[in-house]
PDB file of C-alpha atoms in Angstrom:
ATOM      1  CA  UNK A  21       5.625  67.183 -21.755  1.00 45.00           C
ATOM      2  CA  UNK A  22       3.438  69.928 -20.419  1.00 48.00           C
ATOM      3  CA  UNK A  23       7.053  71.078 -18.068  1.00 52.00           C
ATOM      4  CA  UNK A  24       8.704  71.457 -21.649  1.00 52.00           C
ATOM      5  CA  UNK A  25       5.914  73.256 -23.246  1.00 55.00           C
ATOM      6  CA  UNK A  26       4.276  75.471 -20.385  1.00 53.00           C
ATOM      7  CA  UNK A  27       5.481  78.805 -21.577  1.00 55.00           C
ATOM      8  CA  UNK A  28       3.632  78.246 -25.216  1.00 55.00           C
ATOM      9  CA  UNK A  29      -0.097  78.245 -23.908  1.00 53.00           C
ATOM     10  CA  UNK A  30      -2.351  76.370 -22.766  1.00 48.00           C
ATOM     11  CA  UNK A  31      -3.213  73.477 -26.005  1.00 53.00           C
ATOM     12  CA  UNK A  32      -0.158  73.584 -27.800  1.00 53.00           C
ATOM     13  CA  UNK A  33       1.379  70.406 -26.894  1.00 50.00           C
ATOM     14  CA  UNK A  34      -2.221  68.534 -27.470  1.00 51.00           C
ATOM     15  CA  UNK A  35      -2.213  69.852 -31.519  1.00 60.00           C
ATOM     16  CA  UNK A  36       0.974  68.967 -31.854  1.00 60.00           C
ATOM     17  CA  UNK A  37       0.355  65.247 -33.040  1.00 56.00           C
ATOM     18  CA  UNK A  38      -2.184  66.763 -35.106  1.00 59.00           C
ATOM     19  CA  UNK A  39       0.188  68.892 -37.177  1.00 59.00           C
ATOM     20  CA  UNK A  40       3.038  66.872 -37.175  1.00 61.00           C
ATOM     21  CA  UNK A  41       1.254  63.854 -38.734  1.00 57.00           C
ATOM     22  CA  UNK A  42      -0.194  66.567 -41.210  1.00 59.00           C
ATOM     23  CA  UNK A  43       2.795  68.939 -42.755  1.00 59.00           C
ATOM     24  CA  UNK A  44       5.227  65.735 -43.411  1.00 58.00           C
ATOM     25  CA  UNK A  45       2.381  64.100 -45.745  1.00 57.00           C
ATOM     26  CA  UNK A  46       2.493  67.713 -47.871  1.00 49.00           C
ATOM     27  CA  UNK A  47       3.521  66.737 -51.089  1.00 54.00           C
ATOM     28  CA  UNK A  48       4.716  69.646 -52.090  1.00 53.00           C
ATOM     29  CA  UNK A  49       8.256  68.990 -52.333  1.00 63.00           C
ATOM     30  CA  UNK A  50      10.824  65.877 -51.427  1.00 85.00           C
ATOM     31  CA  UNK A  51      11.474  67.647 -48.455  1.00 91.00           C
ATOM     32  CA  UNK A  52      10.018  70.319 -45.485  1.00 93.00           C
ATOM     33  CA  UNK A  53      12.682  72.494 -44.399  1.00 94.00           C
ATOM     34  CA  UNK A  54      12.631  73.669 -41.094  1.00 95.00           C
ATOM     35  CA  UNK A  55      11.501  76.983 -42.032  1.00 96.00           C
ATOM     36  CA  UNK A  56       8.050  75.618 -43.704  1.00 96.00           C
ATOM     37  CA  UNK A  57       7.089  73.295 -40.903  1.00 96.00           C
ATOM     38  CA  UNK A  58       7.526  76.451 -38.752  1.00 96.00           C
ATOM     39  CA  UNK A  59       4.965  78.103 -41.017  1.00 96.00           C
ATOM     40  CA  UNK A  60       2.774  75.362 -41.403  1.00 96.00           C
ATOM     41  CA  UNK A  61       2.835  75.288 -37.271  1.00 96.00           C
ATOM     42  CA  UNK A  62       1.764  78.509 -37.124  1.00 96.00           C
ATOM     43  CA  UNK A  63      -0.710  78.689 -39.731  1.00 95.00           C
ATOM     44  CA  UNK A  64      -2.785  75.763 -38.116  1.00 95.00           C
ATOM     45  CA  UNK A  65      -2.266  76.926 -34.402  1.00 95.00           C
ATOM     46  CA  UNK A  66      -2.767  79.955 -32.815  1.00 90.00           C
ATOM     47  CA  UNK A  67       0.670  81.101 -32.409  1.00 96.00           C
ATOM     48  CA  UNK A  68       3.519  83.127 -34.263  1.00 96.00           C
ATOM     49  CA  UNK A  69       5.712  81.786 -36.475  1.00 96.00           C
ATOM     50  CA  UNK A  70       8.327  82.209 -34.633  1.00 97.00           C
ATOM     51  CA  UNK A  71       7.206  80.529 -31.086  1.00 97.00           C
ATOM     52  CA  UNK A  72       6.539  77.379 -33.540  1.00 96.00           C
ATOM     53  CA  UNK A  73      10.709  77.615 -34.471  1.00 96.00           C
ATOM     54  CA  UNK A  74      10.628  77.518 -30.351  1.00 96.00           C
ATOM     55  CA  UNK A  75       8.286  74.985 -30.170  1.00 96.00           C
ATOM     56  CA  UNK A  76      10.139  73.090 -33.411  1.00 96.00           C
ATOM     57  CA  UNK A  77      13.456  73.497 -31.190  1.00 96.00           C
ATOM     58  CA  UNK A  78      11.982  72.675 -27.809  1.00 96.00           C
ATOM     59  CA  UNK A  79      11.265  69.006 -29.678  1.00 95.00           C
ATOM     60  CA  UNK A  80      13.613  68.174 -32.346  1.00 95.00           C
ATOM     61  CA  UNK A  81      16.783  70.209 -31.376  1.00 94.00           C
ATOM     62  CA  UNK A  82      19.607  67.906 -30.903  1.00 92.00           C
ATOM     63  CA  UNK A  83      21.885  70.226 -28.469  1.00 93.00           C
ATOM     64  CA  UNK A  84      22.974  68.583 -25.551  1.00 90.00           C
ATOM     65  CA  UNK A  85      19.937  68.868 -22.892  1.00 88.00           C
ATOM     66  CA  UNK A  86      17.481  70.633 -25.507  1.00 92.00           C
ATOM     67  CA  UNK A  87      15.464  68.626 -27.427  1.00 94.00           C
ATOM     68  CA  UNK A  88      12.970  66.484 -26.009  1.00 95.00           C
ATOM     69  CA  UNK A  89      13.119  63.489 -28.519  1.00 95.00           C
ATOM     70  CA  UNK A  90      17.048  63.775 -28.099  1.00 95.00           C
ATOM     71  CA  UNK A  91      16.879  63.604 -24.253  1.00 95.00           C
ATOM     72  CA  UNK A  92      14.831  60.907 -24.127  1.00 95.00           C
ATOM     73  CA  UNK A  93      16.650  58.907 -26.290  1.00 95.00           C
ATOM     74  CA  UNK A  94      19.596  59.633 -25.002  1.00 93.00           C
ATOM     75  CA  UNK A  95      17.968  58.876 -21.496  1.00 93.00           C
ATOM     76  CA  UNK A  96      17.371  55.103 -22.582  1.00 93.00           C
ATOM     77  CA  UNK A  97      13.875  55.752 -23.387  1.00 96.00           C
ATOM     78  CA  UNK A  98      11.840  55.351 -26.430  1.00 96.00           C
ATOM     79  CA  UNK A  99       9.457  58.402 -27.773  1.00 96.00           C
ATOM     80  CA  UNK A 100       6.546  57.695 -28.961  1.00 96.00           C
ATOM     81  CA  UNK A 101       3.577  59.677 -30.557  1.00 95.00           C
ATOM     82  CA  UNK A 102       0.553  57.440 -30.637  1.00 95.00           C
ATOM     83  CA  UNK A 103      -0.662  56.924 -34.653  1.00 93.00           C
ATOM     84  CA  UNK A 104       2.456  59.287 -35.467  1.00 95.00           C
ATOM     85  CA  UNK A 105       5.130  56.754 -34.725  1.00 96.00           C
ATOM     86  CA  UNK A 106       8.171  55.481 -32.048  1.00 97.00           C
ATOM     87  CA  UNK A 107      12.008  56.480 -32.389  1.00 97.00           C
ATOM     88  CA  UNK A 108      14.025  54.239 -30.482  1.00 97.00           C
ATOM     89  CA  UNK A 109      17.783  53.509 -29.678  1.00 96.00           C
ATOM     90  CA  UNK A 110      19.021  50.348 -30.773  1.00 94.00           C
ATOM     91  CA  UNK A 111      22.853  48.731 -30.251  1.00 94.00           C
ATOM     92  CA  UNK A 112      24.102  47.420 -33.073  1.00 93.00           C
ATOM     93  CA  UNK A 113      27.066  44.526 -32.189  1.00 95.00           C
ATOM     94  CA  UNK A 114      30.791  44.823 -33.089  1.00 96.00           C
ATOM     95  CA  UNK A 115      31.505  43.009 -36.283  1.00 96.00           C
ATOM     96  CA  UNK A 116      33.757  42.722 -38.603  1.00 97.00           C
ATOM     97  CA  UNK A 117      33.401  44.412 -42.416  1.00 96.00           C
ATOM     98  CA  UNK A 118      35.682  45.300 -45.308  1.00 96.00           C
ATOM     99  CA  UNK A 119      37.039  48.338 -46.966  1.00 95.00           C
ATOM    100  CA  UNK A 120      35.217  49.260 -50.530  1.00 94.00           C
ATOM    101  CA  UNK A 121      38.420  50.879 -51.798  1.00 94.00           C
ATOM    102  CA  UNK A 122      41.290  48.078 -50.334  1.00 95.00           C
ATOM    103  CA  UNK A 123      39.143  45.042 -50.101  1.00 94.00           C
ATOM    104  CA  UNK A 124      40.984  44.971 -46.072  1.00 96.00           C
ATOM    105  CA  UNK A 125      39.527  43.682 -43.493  1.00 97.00           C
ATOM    106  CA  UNK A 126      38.433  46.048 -40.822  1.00 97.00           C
ATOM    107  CA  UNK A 127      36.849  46.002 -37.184  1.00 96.00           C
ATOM    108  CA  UNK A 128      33.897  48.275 -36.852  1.00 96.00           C
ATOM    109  CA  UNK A 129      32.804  49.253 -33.057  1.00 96.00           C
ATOM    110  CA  UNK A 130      29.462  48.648 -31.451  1.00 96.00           C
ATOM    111  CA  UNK A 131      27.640  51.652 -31.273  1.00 95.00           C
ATOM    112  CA  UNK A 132      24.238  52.895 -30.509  1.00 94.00           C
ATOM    113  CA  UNK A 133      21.638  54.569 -33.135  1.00 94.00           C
ATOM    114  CA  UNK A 134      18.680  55.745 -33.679  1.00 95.00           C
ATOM    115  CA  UNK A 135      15.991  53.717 -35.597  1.00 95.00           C
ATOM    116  CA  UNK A 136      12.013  55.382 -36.323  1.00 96.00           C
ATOM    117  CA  UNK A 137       9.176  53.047 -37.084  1.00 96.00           C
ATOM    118  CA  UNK A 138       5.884  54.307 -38.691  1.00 96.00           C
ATOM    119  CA  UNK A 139       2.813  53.714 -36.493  1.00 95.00           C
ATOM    120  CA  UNK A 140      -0.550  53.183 -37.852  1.00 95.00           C
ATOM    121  CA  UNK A 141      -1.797  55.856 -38.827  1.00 94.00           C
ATOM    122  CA  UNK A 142       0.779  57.421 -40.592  1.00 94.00           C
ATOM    123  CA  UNK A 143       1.496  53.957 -42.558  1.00 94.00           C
ATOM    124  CA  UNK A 144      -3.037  53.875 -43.139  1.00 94.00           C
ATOM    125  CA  UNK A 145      -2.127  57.663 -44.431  1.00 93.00           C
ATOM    126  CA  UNK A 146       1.069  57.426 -46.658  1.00 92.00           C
ATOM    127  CA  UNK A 147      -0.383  54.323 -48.592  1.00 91.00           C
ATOM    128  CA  UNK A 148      -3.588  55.655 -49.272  1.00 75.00           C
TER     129      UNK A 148
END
């Protein structure tokens, strides 16, 4: 991680579990934009709000050869942040289903996707 993050300073990438596990327990509202977890970022490191949109980017972005959760994934590999959690690929099998509207019969093609499980720390922290 330190090749994606050098140009942030030195520390950055070792808060980042930190804050990550932190501003998506805020029960503020249903939802953090984008914009909020920048500021939330910045307000508990010791950078600008925008370098955490870079830093938000550098992680999450899911452009072609950007992101470094997309990359990996899309690499084969799993990400995980210990206590935070592990996104993973998984293939899920050709079947068959049926149309909702028709009642038909339809094929629907293998395909890969993403699936996220909780590690312990965040579970220990959301059911407290």
């Amino acid at each position: 991680m330190d090749g994606y993050l050098a140009g942030f300073g030195s520390g950055v990438h070792n808060r980042i579990t930190d804050v990550v596990s932190t501003v998506f327990l805020v029960p503020e509202e249903s939802s953090v934009t984008k914009q909020e977890f920048a500021e939330k970022l910045a307000g508990k490191t010791d950078i600008s709000k925008a370098k955490a949109m870079d830093v938000i980017d550098a992680i999450f972005s899911t452009k072609p050869g950007h992101g470094i959760v997309a990359v990996e994934l899309d690499g084969g590999r799993d990400f995980t942040v210990t206590g935070f959690g592990t996104f993973k690929t998984r293939r899920t099998k050709a079947r068959m289903g049926r149309n909702p509207q028709t009642g038909a019969t339809i094929h629907i093609s293998a395909r890969k996707s993403v699936s996220f499980r909780a590690g312990k720390g965040l579970k220990d922290r959301v059911r407290d």
